[in-house]
Coordinates of C-alpha atoms and ligand atoms in Angstrom, one line a residue:
X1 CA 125.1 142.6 89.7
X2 CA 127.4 139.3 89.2
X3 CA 128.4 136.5 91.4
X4 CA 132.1 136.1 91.5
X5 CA 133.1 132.9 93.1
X6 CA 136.4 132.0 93.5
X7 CA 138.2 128.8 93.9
X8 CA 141.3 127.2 95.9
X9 CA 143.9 127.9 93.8
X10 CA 142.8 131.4 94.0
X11 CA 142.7 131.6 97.6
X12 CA 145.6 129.5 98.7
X13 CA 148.0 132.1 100.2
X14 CA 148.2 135.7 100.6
X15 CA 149.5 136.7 97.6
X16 CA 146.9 135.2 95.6
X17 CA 144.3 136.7 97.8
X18 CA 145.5 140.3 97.5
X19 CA 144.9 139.1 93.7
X20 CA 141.0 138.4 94.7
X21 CA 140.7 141.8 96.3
X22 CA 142.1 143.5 93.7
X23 CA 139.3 141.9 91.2
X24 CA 136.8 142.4 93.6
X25 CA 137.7 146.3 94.3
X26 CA 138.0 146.8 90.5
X27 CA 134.6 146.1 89.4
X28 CA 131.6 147.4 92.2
X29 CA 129.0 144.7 90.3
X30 CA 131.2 142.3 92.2
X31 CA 128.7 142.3 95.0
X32 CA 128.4 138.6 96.4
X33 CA 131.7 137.1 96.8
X34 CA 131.5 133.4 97.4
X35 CA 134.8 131.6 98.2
X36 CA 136.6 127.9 98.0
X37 CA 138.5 126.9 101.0
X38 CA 142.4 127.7 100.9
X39 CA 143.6 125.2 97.9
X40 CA 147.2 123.7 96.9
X41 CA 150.2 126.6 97.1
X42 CA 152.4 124.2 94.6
X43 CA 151.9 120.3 93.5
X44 CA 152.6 118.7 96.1
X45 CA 150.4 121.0 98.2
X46 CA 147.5 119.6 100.1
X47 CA 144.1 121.4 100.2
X48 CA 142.8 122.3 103.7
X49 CA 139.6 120.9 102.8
X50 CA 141.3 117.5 102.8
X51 CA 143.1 118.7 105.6
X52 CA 140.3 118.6 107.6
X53 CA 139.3 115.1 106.2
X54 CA 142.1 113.9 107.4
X55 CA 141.3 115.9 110.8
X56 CA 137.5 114.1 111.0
X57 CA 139.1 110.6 110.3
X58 CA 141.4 110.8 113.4
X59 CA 138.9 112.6 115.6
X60 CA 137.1 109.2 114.2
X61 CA 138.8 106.9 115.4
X62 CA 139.7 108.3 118.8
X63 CA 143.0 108.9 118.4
X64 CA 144.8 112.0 119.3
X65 CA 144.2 114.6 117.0
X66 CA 146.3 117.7 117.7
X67 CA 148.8 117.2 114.8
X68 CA 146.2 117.2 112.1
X69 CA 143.8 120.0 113.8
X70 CA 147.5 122.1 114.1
X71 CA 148.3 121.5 110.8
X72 CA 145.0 123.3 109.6
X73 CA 145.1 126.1 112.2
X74 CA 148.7 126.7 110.6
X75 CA 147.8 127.1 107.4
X76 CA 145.1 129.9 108.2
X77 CA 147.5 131.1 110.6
X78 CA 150.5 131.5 107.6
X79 CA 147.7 133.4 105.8
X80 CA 146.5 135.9 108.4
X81 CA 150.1 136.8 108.9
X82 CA 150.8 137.3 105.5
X83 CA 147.9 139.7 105.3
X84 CA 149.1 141.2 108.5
X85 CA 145.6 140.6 109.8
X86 CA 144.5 141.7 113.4
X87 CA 145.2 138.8 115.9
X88 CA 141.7 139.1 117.1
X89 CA 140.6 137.0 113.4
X90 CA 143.1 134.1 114.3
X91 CA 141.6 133.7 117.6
X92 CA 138.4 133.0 116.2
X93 CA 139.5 131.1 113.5
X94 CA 141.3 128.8 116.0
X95 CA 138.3 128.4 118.4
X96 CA 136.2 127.6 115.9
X97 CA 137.7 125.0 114.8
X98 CA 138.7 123.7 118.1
X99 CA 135.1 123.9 118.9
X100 CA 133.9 121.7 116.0
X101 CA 136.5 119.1 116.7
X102 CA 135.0 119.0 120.0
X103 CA 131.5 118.4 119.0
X104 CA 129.5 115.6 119.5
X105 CA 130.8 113.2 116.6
X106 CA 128.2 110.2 117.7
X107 CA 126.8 110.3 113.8
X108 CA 129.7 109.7 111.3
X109 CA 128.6 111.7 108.4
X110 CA 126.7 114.8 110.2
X111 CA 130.7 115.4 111.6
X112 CA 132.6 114.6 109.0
X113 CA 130.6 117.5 107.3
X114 CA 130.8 119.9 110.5
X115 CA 134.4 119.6 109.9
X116 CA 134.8 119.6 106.1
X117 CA 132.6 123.0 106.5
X118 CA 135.5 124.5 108.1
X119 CA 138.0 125.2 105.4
X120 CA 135.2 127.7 103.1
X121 CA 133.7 129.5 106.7
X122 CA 136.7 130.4 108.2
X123 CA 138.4 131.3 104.7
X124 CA 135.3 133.6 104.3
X125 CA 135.8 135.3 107.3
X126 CA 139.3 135.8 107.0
X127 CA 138.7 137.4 103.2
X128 CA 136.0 139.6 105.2
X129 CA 138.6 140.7 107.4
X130 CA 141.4 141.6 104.8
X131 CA 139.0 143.6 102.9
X132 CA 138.0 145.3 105.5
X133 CA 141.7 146.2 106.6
X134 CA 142.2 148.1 103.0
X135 CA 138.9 150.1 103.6
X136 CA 136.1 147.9 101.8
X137 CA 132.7 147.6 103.3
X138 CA 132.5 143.6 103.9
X139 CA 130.2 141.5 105.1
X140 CA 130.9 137.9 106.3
X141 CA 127.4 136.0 105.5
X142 CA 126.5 132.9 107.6
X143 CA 124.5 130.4 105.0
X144 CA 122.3 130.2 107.9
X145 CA 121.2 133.7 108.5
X146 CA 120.8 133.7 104.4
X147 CA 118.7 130.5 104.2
X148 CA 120.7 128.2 102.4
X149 CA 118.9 124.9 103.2
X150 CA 119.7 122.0 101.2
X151 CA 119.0 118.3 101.8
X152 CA 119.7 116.7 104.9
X153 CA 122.0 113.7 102.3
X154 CA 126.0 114.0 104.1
X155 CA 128.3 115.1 101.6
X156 CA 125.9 115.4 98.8
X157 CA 123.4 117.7 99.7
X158 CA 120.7 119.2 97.1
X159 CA 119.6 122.5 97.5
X160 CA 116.1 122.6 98.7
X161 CA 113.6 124.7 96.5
X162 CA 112.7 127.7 99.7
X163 CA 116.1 128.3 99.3
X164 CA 115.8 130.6 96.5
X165 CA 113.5 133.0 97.7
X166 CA 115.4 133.0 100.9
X167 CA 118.7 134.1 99.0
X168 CA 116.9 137.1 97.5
X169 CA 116.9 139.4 100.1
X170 CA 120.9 139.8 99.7
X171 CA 120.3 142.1 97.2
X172 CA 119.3 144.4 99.5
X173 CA 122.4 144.2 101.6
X174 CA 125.0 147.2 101.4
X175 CA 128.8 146.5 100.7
X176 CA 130.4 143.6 99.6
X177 CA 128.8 140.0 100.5
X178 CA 131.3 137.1 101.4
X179 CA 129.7 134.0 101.5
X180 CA 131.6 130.7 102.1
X181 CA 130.9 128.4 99.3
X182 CA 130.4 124.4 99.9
X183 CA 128.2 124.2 102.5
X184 CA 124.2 124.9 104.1
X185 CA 122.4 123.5 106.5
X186 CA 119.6 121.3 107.3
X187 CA 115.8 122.3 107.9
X188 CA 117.0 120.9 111.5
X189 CA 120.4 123.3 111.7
X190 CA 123.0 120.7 110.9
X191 CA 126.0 121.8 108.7
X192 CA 125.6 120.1 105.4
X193 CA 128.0 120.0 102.4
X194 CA 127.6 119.8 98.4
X195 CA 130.0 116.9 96.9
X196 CA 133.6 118.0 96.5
X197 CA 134.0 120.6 94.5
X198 CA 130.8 122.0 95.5
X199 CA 131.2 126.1 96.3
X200 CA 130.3 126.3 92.5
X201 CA 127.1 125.2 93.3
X202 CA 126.8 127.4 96.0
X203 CA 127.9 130.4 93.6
X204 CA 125.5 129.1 90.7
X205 CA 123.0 128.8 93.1
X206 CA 123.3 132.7 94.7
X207 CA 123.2 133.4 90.7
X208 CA 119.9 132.1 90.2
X209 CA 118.2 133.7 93.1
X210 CA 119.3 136.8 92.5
X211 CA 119.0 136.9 89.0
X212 CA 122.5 138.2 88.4
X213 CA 123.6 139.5 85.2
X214 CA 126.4 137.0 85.3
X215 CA 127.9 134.3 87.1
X216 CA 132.0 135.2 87.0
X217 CA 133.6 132.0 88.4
X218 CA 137.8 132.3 88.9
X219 CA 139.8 129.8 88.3
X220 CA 143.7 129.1 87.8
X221 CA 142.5 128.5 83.5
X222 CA 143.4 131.3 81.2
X223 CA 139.9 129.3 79.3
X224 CA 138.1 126.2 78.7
X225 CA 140.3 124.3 76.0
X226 CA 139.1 122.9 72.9
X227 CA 140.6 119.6 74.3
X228 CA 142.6 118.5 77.2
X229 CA 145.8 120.8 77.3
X230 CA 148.2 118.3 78.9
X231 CA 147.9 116.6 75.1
X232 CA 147.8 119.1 72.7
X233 CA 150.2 122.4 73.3
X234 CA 148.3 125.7 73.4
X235 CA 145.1 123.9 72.2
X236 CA 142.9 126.7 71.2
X237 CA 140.7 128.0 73.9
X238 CA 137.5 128.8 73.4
X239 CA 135.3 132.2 73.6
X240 CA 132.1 130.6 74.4
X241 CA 130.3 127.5 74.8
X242 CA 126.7 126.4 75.3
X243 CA 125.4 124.5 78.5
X244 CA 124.5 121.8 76.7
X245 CA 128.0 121.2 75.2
X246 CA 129.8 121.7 77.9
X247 CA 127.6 119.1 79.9
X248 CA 128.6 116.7 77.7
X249 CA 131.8 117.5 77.2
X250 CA 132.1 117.6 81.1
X251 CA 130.4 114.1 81.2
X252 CA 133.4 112.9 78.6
X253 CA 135.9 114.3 81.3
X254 CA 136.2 117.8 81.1
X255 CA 136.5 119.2 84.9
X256 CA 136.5 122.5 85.2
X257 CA 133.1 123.0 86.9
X258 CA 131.4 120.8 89.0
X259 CA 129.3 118.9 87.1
X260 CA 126.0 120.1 88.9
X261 CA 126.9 123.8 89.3
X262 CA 125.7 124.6 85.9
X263 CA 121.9 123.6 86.5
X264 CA 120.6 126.4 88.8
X265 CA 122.5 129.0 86.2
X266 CA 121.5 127.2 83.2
X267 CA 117.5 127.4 84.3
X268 CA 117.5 131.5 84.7
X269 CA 119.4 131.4 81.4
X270 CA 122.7 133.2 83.5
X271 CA 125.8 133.2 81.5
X272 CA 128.9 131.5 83.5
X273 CA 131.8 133.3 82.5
X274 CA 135.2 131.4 83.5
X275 CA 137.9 133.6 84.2
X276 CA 141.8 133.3 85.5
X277 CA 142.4 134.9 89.0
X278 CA 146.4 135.0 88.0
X279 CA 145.4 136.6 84.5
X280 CA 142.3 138.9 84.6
X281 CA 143.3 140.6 82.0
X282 CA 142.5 136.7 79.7
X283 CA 139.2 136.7 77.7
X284 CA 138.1 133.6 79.5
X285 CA 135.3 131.7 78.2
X286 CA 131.6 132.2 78.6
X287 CA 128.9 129.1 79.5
X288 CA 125.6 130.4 77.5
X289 CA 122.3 129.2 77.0
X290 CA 122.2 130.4 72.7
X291 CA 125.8 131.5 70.8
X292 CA 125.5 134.3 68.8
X293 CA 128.5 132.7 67.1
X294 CA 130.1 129.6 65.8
X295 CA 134.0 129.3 65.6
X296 CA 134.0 125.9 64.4
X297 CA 132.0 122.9 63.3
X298 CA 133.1 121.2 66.6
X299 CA 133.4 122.8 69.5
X300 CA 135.4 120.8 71.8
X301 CA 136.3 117.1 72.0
X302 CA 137.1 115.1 74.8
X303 CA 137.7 111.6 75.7
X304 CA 137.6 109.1 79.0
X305 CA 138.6 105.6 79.2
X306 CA 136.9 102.8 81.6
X307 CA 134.0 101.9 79.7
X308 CA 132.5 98.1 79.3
X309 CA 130.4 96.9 75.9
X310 CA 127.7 94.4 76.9
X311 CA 126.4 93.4 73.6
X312 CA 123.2 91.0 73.2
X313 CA 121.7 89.5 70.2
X314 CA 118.8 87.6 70.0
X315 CA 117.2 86.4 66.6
X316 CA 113.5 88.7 66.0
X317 CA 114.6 90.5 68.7
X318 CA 112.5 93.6 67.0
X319 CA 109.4 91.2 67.6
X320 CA 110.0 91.2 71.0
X321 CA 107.6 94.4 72.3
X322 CA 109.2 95.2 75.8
X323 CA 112.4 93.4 75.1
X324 CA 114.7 96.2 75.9
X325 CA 112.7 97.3 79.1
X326 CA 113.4 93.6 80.4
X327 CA 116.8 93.7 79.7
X328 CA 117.1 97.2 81.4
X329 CA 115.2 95.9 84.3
X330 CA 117.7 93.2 85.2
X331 CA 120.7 96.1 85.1
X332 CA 118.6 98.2 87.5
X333 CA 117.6 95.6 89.8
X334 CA 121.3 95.2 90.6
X335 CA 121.5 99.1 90.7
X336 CA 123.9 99.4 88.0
X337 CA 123.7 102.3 85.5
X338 CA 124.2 102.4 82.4
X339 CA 125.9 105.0 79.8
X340 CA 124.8 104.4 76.4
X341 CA 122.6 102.0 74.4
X342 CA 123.2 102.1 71.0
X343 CA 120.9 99.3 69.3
X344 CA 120.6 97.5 65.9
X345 CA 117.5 95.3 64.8
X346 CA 118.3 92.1 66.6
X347 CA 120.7 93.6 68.7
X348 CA 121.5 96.0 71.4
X349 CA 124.5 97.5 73.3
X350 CA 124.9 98.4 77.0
X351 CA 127.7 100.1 77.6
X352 CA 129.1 101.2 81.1
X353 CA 131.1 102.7 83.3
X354 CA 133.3 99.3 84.5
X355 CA 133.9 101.2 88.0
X356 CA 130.0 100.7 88.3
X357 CA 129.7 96.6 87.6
X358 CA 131.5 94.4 90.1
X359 CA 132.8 91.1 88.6
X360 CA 130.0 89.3 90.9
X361 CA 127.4 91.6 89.4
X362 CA 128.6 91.1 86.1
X363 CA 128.2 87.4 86.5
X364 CA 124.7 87.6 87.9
X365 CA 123.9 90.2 85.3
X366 CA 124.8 87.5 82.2
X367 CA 123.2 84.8 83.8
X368 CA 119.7 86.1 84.6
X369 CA 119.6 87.6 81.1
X370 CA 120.3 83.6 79.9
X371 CA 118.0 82.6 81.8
X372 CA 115.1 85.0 82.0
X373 CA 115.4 86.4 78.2
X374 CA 116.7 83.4 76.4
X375 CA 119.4 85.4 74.4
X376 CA 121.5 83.2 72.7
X377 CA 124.6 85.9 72.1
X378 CA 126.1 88.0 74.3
X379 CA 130.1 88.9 73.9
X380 CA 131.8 91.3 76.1
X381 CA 134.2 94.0 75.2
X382 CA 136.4 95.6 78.1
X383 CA 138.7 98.8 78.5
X384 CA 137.2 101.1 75.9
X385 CA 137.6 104.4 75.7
X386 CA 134.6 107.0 74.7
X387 CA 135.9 109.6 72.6
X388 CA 133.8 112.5 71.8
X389 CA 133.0 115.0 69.7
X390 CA 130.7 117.8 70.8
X391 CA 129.4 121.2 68.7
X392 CA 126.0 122.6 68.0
X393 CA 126.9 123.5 64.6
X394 CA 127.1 119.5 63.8
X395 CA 123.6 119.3 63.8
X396 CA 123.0 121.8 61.0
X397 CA 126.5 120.4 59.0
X398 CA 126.9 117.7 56.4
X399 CA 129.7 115.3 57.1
X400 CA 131.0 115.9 60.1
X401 CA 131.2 112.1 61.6
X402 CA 132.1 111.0 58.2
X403 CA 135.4 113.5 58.4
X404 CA 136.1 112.4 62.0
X405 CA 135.3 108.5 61.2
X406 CA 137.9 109.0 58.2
X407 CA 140.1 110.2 60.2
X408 CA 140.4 108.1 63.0
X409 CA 140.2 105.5 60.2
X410 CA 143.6 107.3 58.3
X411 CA 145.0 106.9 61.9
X412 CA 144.4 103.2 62.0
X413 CA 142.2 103.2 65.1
X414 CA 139.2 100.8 65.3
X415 CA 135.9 101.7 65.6
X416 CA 134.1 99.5 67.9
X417 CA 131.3 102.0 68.3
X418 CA 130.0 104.7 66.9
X419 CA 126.7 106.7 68.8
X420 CA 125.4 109.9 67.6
X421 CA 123.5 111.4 70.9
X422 CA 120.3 111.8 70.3
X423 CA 120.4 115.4 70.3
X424 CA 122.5 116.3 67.0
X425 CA 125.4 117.5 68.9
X426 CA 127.6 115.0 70.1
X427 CA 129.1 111.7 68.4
X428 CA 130.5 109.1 70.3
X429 CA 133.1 106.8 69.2
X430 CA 134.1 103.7 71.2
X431 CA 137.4 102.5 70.6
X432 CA 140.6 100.6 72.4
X433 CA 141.5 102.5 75.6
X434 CA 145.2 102.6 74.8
X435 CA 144.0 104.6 71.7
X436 CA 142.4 107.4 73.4
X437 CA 144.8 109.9 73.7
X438 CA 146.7 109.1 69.7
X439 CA 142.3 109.8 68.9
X440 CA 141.5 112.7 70.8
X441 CA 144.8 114.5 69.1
X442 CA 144.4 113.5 65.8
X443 CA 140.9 114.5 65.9
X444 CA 141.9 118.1 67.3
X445 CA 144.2 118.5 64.2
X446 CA 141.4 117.4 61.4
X447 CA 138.7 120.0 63.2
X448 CA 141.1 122.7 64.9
X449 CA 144.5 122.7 62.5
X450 CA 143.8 121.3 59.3
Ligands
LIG1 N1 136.8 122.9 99.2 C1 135.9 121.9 98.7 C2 136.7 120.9 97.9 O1 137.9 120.9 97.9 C3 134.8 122.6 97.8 C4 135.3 123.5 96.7 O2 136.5 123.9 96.7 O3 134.6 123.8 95.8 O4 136.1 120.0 97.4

């Protein structure tokens, strides 16, 4: 059996949903379909899921909303005609969501959610209904009848642990499962959504409870790119990757799952194949828990900019037993996190994200560790960039951070860092953020050309 979840792009008019049903129809493993909300049609598209953001805000703020709950009933609307769908689906679509945007919206985030929720039920009943209209056996699957609970946080939910043995008894279901992706509800019945991006959470989670042989997710990505493709031209795109490198690749800004979707896959050791919806006949790349092969030394390499270097000396720091869990302290007492910590004898770095560390906390930051450590040094270094290489093979290879160092060293680009993670299979280098891009492609042509 596999999971094959599908995302915006590949449900964002009717053309690209007659692509869907085709995939679906060719392969009878295809038994739980779990869908995205209607995405962009071009560019300068928007997605009906911030559609009905913008819906919630102005239902908000008790102004009159029919423009913004119009433009959303159009869109489905443009879709079921296209499909030449029975009216009888429009008319439900329509009072549904005329009856959420007339719920009682007295707690903020518990609406905004009812509403968000829209874009992936209603698109999962309209799929049901195409596929039923060219003869498939379809089954529209309410989360709540199938016993996805999750946590009761707005807009970040966590799937509760129940959950799992809930999900199994889909198995047992005949025809083709649709379930909306994005959404479950609360042990006390409340509509609750994962973050944006979420339905591949909901897919990765149907994987795990049913044990599926795979996890097929479909994208608008012929592959998962050895590095970003808006740099490099045809970068080369790889056949398969481990979990663990494509969580830190992801983490170094490689989106094309949502960062917590891979978890409930990667524990029942489900492979997570990525696929294109507008070219099936691609290879695609496969998320695994052990390669049986290696193309390269490195497997991909990625880059993101936005980083701060905190560095503090102190003379005999290394006598200091605790030193480092004081200095920590003072970072999480002001809720900051923190990214990396590479660390010398009398000296340590902090480096993080600068989104996270207001200039008020920065200051407050500085001065208690003055204060309360007594560390004599501390200089600052701002707008770095963290490139990154990532590949299991490193761990077993001589010289690969030498080759990339002399590169990046050839290319005349400063190394203000340089972090192997602890695990053998990434390096980190920290250098100048308007670098980062000149780095990540010379470092694709020493490991992928050269
Ligand atoms: N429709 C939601 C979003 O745009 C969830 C998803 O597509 O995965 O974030």
């Amino acid at each position: 059996m596999k999971i094959a979840k599908f995302g915006g792009s590949s449900l964002a008019n009717a053309d690209q949903i007659r692509k869907v049903c085709d995939i679906i129809s060719e392969d009878h493993s295809r038994k739980v379909v779990v869908v995205s909300a209607p995405g962009k049609r071009n560019p300068g598209d928007i997605k009906v899921t911030d559609l009905l953001i913008r819906l919630a805000d102005v239902i908000l703020s008790e102004k009159d909303h029919q423009k913004e709950l119009y433009s959303v009933i159009e869109r489905f609307r443009g879709i079921a005609a296209d499909l030449d769908l029975d009216q009888y689906i429009m008319d439900d679509i329509e009072s549904d969501l005329k009856a959420r945007s007339s719920s009682d919206h007295s707690d903020r985030s518990r609406f905004i959610d009812l509403i968000k929720a829209a874009g992936e039920d209603n698109c999962a009943r309209l799929l049901t209904a195409y596929l039923c209209s060219i003869g498939k056996y379809a089954k529209y699957l309410d989360p709540k009848e199938a016993g996805m609970f999750l946590t009761d946080e707005y807009g970040n939910a966590q799937v509760l642990p129940e959950t799992y043995d809930n999900l199994k008894k889909i198995a047992e279901y005949p025809g083709i499962i649709v379930f909306p992706g994005f959404f479950g509800y609360t042990l006390s019945g409340d509509v609750v959504t994962f973050p944006r991006g979420g339905s591949d959470i909901t897919g990765s989670i149907l994987a795990a409870a049913l044990e599926v042989d795979i996890y097929e997710n479909w994208t608008d990505v012929d592959a998962v790119y050895a590095v970003n493709p808006e740099l490099v031209r045809n970068p080369y795109a790889m056949k398969e990757i481990t979990y663990d490198e494509m969580r830190e690749l992801a983490y170094a800004g490689f989106s094309v799952l949502h960062e917590e979707a891979l978890s409930p896959a990667f524990r029942k050791s489900i492979p997570v194949h990525i696929r294109n919806t507008n070219n099936p006949r691609s290879a695609g790349t496969v998320i695994v828990r052990r390669r049986r092969n290696y193309e390269g030394m490195v497997t991909g390499i990625a880059g993101a900019k936005g980083f701060i270097n905190i560095n503090i000396s102190k003379y005999l720091m290394n006598r200091e037993v605790g030193f480092v869990v004081k200095v920590l302290k003072i970072f999480a007492d002001e809720g900051i996190p923190f990214e990396h910590m590479p660390s010398g004898i009398d000296s340590v770095s902090i480096i993080l994200k600068q989104a996270n560390i207001s200039s008020e906390k920065e200051k407050r930051v500085i001065d208690r560790l003055k204060d309360e450590l007594s560390i004599e040094t501390i200089n600052i270094s701002r707008n770095l960039a963290l490139v990154m290489i990532v590949g299991e093979a490193m761990a077993k290879t001589v010289g690969v951070t030498a080759r990339a160092a002399g590169c990046l060293s050839r290319a005349g680009i400063n190394l203000e860092i340089i972090d192997q993670g602890a695990s053998e299979i990434s390096v980190i280098f920290g250098i100048r953020e308007e670098y980062c891009d000149y780095a990540l492609r010379e470092l694709y042509k020493e490991f992928f050309i050269n």
